[in-house]
Amino acid sequence: MKKGLSFGIILIIAFLHACQPAETTQPDEAAEIANNQHLLMATAWYQQSAEMAACYYQAFYQAETALKNNLENDESDKPNAIVLDIDETLLDNSPFQAKMIETGKPYSSDFWKTWTDLGEADALPGAIEFLEKTKSMDVEIFYISNRKTNELDSSIENMETLGFPEIRREHFLFKEETSNKDARRAIVQADYDVLLYVGDNLNDYSNFLGDRQEDFGKSSLAENKEILGRDFIILPNPMYGNWEQALKAKYGGETQAEFLEKLKENLVSFDTE
Ligand SMILES: [Mg+2]
């Protein structure tokens, strides 16, 4: 009798549940999700296009060539080193961008840390092979990243699991206070002759080069273009970077939609009759 009663209650609950309207996206949630839809094509390109992989292979080939040249011309008595950024340089964090698109949530360091805590980022094409060659040339490897120090353990574990060579804790200089990497670069430069820098952001070479100024930093880059391919190898990142912050600083807008509208207004187009 008791068993039959319980079964009846379960049936009633199941019936009531079936009568609930299907879960729908609420208007606020829909608006929030719309905020990150502009990341879709850049993230799809990064994850799906063979051209993306080609850019990375090409850049790491150039990095190897530049490193060999710089080693041949090295006259310093200090031991040799290279300095690399991590995110979108060695590790692929595009699943985090995909999560931003999926949920509409804006970037925050807590949200980002839910991704890095997993330690599931993949290695970017050509990255591990390049670092193995670097190691075989007797060149030390330093990682200067704006990941925070509370992300160090998961980052090291992630890179060890992927098979990155020579993962030494003292060679990871993560962000403590400032995103400006100059002071951390100076620490490495004090004891090593840094033969090459690799990153996806101009600030990965120097804060001076990363200063966007009025023309988004294009004129200072043009004045220093000889460093590219020789002292600094840059990798493609259309998803985010200081270039994006420079656009926001210039065009502003109260909302994401207003900002995107300003971007559209400032595109270079042509007149039709
Ligand atoms: Mg990066």
Tab-separated table of C-alpha atoms and ligand atoms in Angstrom:
chain	number	residue	atom	x	y	z
A	1	MET	CA	0.000	0.000	0.000
A	2	LYS	CA	2.757	2.410	1.023
A	3	LYS	CA	4.759	1.436	-2.065
A	4	GLY	CA	1.770	2.136	-4.319
A	5	LEU	CA	1.256	5.568	-2.713
A	6	SER	CA	4.914	6.541	-3.305
A	7	PHE	CA	4.656	5.457	-6.909
A	8	GLY	CA	1.521	7.594	-7.306
A	9	ILE	CA	3.328	10.647	-5.876
A	10	ILE	CA	6.220	10.098	-8.288
A	11	LEU	CA	3.775	9.947	-11.196
A	12	ILE	CA	2.117	13.210	-10.105
A	13	ILE	CA	5.503	14.952	-9.774
A	14	ALA	CA	6.552	13.636	-13.192
A	15	PHE	CA	3.276	14.888	-14.695
A	16	LEU	CA	3.662	18.346	-13.125
A	17	HIS	CA	7.261	18.533	-14.322
A	18	ALA	CA	6.137	17.631	-17.868
A	19	CYS	CA	3.633	20.518	-17.720
A	20	GLN	CA	6.420	23.068	-17.051
A	21	PRO	CA	7.181	25.258	-20.057
A	22	ALA	CA	10.446	24.326	-21.791
A	23	GLU	CA	13.437	26.199	-20.379
A	24	THR	CA	13.807	29.416	-22.334
A	25	THR	CA	16.520	32.014	-22.441
A	26	GLN	CA	15.434	35.038	-20.443
A	27	PRO	CA	15.710	38.454	-22.145
A	28	ASP	CA	18.565	39.643	-19.869
A	29	GLU	CA	20.465	36.437	-20.437
A	30	ALA	CA	19.973	36.738	-24.203
A	31	ALA	CA	21.300	40.316	-24.127
A	32	GLU	CA	24.293	39.201	-22.082
A	33	ILE	CA	25.075	36.354	-24.466
A	34	ALA	CA	24.839	38.774	-27.409
A	35	ASN	CA	27.686	40.742	-25.801
A	36	ASN	CA	30.293	38.135	-26.696
A	37	GLN	CA	29.054	37.075	-30.120
A	38	HIS	CA	31.643	39.318	-31.785
A	39	LEU	CA	34.270	36.786	-30.618
A	40	LEU	CA	32.769	34.038	-32.760
A	41	MET	CA	34.671	34.416	-36.044
A	42	ALA	CA	38.035	35.104	-34.378
A	43	THR	CA	37.629	32.060	-32.117
A	44	ALA	CA	36.435	29.860	-35.008
A	45	TRP	CA	39.457	30.958	-37.037
A	46	TYR	CA	41.769	30.216	-34.132
A	47	GLN	CA	40.269	26.776	-33.464
A	48	GLN	CA	39.346	25.569	-36.930
A	49	SER	CA	41.460	27.144	-39.649
A	50	ALA	CA	44.559	25.448	-41.019
A	51	GLU	CA	45.858	28.982	-41.667
A	52	MET	CA	46.078	29.520	-37.913
A	53	ALA	CA	48.270	26.417	-37.541
A	54	ALA	CA	50.307	27.568	-40.547
A	55	CYS	CA	50.984	30.940	-38.867
A	56	TYR	CA	52.262	29.177	-35.738
A	57	TYR	CA	54.462	26.699	-37.639
A	58	GLN	CA	55.839	29.571	-39.699
A	59	ALA	CA	56.540	31.714	-36.638
A	60	PHE	CA	58.311	28.912	-34.753
A	61	TYR	CA	60.386	28.093	-37.839
A	62	GLN	CA	61.404	31.756	-37.983
A	63	ALA	CA	62.095	31.656	-34.233
A	64	GLU	CA	64.487	28.742	-34.713
A	65	THR	CA	66.261	30.481	-37.594
A	66	ALA	CA	66.559	33.728	-35.625
A	67	LEU	CA	67.831	31.914	-32.542
A	68	LYS	CA	70.538	30.133	-34.552
A	69	ASN	CA	71.618	33.436	-36.141
A	70	ASN	CA	71.653	35.235	-32.799
A	71	LEU	CA	73.688	32.419	-31.249
A	72	GLU	CA	76.269	32.663	-34.030
A	73	ASN	CA	76.592	36.416	-33.488
A	74	ASP	CA	76.593	36.215	-29.702
A	75	GLU	CA	79.538	37.960	-28.062
A	76	SER	CA	78.242	38.124	-24.509
A	77	ASP	CA	79.865	36.174	-21.656
A	78	LYS	CA	76.522	35.564	-20.008
A	79	PRO	CA	74.670	32.276	-20.495
A	80	ASN	CA	72.041	32.394	-23.232
A	81	ALA	CA	68.282	32.415	-22.780
A	82	ILE	CA	65.037	33.033	-24.572
A	83	VAL	CA	61.901	34.554	-23.053
A	84	LEU	CA	58.425	33.454	-24.048
A	85	ASP	CA	54.910	34.451	-23.165
A	86	ILE	CA	52.539	31.528	-22.435
A	87	ASP	CA	48.944	32.313	-23.397
A	88	GLU	CA	48.273	32.163	-27.134
A	89	THR	CA	52.047	31.776	-27.524
A	90	LEU	CA	52.576	28.238	-26.190
A	91	LEU	CA	49.158	27.309	-24.795
A	92	ASP	CA	45.822	27.462	-26.617
A	93	ASN	CA	43.153	29.035	-24.410
A	94	SER	CA	40.519	29.349	-27.112
A	95	PRO	CA	38.142	27.064	-25.113
A	96	PHE	CA	37.927	29.942	-22.623
A	97	GLN	CA	36.877	32.288	-25.444
A	98	ALA	CA	34.336	29.662	-26.518
A	99	LYS	CA	32.968	29.607	-22.954
A	100	MET	CA	32.668	33.408	-23.056
A	101	ILE	CA	30.649	33.130	-26.287
A	102	GLU	CA	28.509	30.323	-24.872
A	103	THR	CA	27.667	32.063	-21.592
A	104	GLY	CA	27.970	35.751	-22.483
A	105	LYS	CA	29.969	36.261	-19.294
A	106	PRO	CA	32.596	38.998	-19.498
A	107	TYR	CA	36.240	38.288	-18.752
A	108	SER	CA	37.165	38.297	-15.090
A	109	SER	CA	40.204	36.854	-13.366
A	110	ASP	CA	37.985	34.423	-11.402
A	111	PHE	CA	36.252	33.230	-14.579
A	112	TRP	CA	39.644	32.849	-16.286
A	113	LYS	CA	41.005	30.891	-13.314
A	114	THR	CA	38.182	28.336	-13.570
A	115	TRP	CA	39.723	27.496	-16.965
A	116	THR	CA	43.424	27.543	-16.000
A	117	ASP	CA	42.724	25.486	-12.837
A	118	LEU	CA	41.680	22.625	-15.108
A	119	GLY	CA	45.149	22.547	-16.691
A	120	GLU	CA	43.603	21.380	-19.951
A	121	ALA	CA	45.003	23.854	-22.465
A	122	ASP	CA	46.562	22.304	-25.559
A	123	ALA	CA	50.011	23.156	-26.874
A	124	LEU	CA	50.044	25.435	-29.904
A	125	PRO	CA	51.354	24.081	-33.229
A	126	GLY	CA	55.143	23.916	-33.327
A	127	ALA	CA	55.656	25.221	-29.773
A	128	ILE	CA	57.007	22.085	-28.073
A	129	GLU	CA	59.242	21.190	-31.039
A	130	PHE	CA	60.740	24.695	-31.007
A	131	LEU	CA	61.500	24.508	-27.282
A	132	GLU	CA	63.086	21.070	-27.672
A	133	LYS	CA	65.403	22.544	-30.319
A	134	THR	CA	66.102	25.523	-28.041
A	135	LYS	CA	67.108	23.142	-25.257
A	136	SER	CA	69.365	21.188	-27.646
A	137	MET	CA	71.154	24.489	-28.421
A	138	ASP	CA	71.958	24.887	-24.716
A	139	VAL	CA	69.734	27.938	-24.381
A	140	GLU	CA	67.716	28.437	-21.171
A	141	ILE	CA	63.963	28.945	-21.397
A	142	PHE	CA	62.064	31.556	-19.321
A	143	TYR	CA	58.308	32.085	-19.239
A	144	ILE	CA	57.071	35.598	-18.492
A	145	SER	CA	53.291	35.506	-18.303
A	146	ASN	CA	50.519	37.687	-16.930
A	147	ARG	CA	48.910	34.641	-15.416
A	148	LYS	CA	48.788	35.249	-11.665
A	149	THR	CA	51.051	33.478	-9.179
A	150	ASN	CA	48.058	31.501	-7.859
A	151	GLU	CA	47.892	29.906	-11.332
A	152	LEU	CA	51.499	28.719	-11.231
A	153	ASP	CA	50.896	25.144	-10.020
A	154	SER	CA	48.151	24.405	-12.555
A	155	SER	CA	50.162	26.036	-15.368
A	156	ILE	CA	53.280	24.000	-14.610
A	157	GLU	CA	51.244	20.808	-14.375
A	158	ASN	CA	49.488	21.603	-17.662
A	159	MET	CA	52.785	22.185	-19.483
A	160	GLU	CA	54.505	19.168	-17.921
A	161	THR	CA	51.633	16.916	-18.968
A	162	LEU	CA	51.871	18.229	-22.528
A	163	GLY	CA	55.593	17.427	-22.614
A	164	PHE	CA	57.144	20.903	-22.667
A	165	PRO	CA	60.879	20.474	-21.983
A	166	GLU	CA	62.718	21.855	-18.966
A	167	ILE	CA	59.839	23.080	-16.865
A	168	ARG	CA	61.591	24.666	-13.902
A	169	ARG	CA	59.594	26.602	-11.348
A	170	GLU	CA	62.191	29.368	-10.983
A	171	HIS	CA	61.933	30.015	-14.732
A	172	PHE	CA	58.273	31.059	-14.492
A	173	LEU	CA	57.803	34.777	-13.810
A	174	PHE	CA	54.083	35.325	-13.317
A	175	LYS	CA	52.220	38.538	-12.572
A	176	GLU	CA	52.428	39.766	-8.996
A	177	GLU	CA	51.403	43.405	-9.248
A	178	THR	CA	51.733	44.827	-12.726
A	179	SER	CA	50.951	43.589	-16.227
A	180	ASN	CA	54.018	45.518	-17.411
A	181	LYS	CA	56.589	42.799	-18.035
A	182	ASP	CA	59.656	45.095	-18.226
A	183	ALA	CA	60.701	44.535	-14.586
A	184	ARG	CA	60.442	40.749	-14.967
A	185	ARG	CA	62.406	40.893	-18.225
A	186	ALA	CA	65.111	42.873	-16.386
A	187	ILE	CA	65.443	40.074	-13.824
A	188	VAL	CA	66.267	37.598	-16.606
A	189	GLN	CA	68.486	40.090	-18.467
A	190	ALA	CA	70.593	40.632	-15.324
A	191	ASP	CA	71.967	37.085	-15.489
A	192	TYR	CA	71.361	36.009	-19.072
A	193	ASP	CA	71.916	37.181	-22.584
A	194	VAL	CA	68.358	37.053	-23.905
A	195	LEU	CA	68.647	36.092	-27.582
A	196	LEU	CA	64.966	36.070	-28.501
A	197	TYR	CA	61.508	37.023	-27.268
A	198	VAL	CA	58.319	35.269	-28.415
A	199	GLY	CA	54.747	36.406	-27.761
A	200	ASP	CA	51.331	37.275	-29.193
A	201	ASN	CA	51.328	40.847	-27.911
A	202	LEU	CA	53.781	43.687	-28.630
A	203	ASN	CA	54.161	44.102	-24.858
A	204	ASP	CA	55.807	40.680	-24.853
A	205	TYR	CA	58.896	42.361	-26.319
A	206	SER	CA	58.907	45.651	-24.434
A	207	ASN	CA	56.469	48.012	-22.841
A	208	PHE	CA	57.734	50.720	-25.158
A	209	LEU	CA	56.777	48.722	-28.240
A	210	GLY	CA	53.461	47.858	-26.621
A	211	ASP	CA	52.561	51.507	-26.026
A	212	ARG	CA	49.640	52.038	-28.408
A	213	GLN	CA	49.729	55.848	-28.483
A	214	GLU	CA	47.549	57.772	-30.928
A	215	ASP	CA	47.863	55.452	-33.896
A	216	PHE	CA	47.567	52.210	-31.904
A	217	GLY	CA	51.363	51.943	-31.769
A	218	LYS	CA	51.778	51.509	-35.527
A	219	SER	CA	54.324	54.314	-35.979
A	220	SER	CA	56.604	53.172	-33.140
A	221	LEU	CA	56.386	49.644	-34.541
A	222	ALA	CA	57.335	50.898	-38.016
A	223	GLU	CA	60.350	52.718	-36.526
A	224	ASN	CA	61.475	49.483	-34.844
A	225	LYS	CA	60.395	46.964	-37.449
A	226	GLU	CA	63.916	45.501	-37.788
A	227	ILE	CA	63.447	43.684	-34.472
A	228	LEU	CA	60.631	41.561	-35.957
A	229	GLY	CA	61.775	38.124	-37.054
A	230	ARG	CA	65.188	38.843	-35.537
A	231	ASP	CA	64.809	39.668	-31.827
A	232	PHE	CA	61.065	39.239	-31.483
A	233	ILE	CA	58.704	36.685	-33.000
A	234	ILE	CA	55.038	37.586	-32.848
A	235	LEU	CA	52.159	35.119	-33.072
A	236	PRO	CA	48.591	35.799	-34.235
A	237	ASN	CA	45.825	36.409	-31.707
A	238	PRO	CA	42.647	37.911	-33.167
A	239	MET	CA	40.607	37.013	-30.036
A	240	TYR	CA	41.994	39.474	-27.470
A	241	GLY	CA	45.037	41.527	-26.564
A	242	ASN	CA	46.202	45.018	-25.780
A	243	TRP	CA	45.145	46.035	-29.297
A	244	GLU	CA	41.560	45.500	-28.145
A	245	GLN	CA	42.042	47.641	-25.027
A	246	ALA	CA	43.475	50.388	-27.247
A	247	LEU	CA	40.340	50.297	-29.410
A	248	LYS	CA	38.138	50.497	-26.311
A	249	ALA	CA	40.183	53.413	-24.968
A	250	LYS	CA	39.816	55.301	-28.242
A	251	TYR	CA	36.203	54.584	-29.162
A	252	GLY	CA	34.658	53.860	-25.766
A	253	GLY	CA	30.891	53.484	-25.675
A	254	GLU	CA	28.693	52.872	-22.634
A	255	THR	CA	27.770	49.370	-23.720
A	256	GLN	CA	29.344	46.637	-25.786
A	257	ALA	CA	26.762	47.317	-28.521
A	258	GLU	CA	27.748	51.014	-28.615
A	259	PHE	CA	31.432	50.086	-28.778
A	260	LEU	CA	30.806	47.710	-31.686
A	261	GLU	CA	28.784	50.411	-33.450
A	262	LYS	CA	31.719	52.836	-33.055
A	263	LEU	CA	34.060	50.226	-34.476
A	264	LYS	CA	31.805	49.874	-37.500
A	265	GLU	CA	31.706	53.643	-37.999
A	266	ASN	CA	35.509	53.766	-37.957
A	267	LEU	CA	36.145	51.010	-40.472
A	268	VAL	CA	37.754	52.091	-43.718
A	269	SER	CA	35.299	51.520	-46.540
A	270	PHE	CA	34.709	53.112	-49.952
A	271	ASP	CA	31.978	55.118	-51.624
A	272	THR	CA	29.599	53.703	-54.197
A	273	GLU	CA	27.595	55.763	-56.635
B	1	MG	MG	49.809	35.913	-24.646
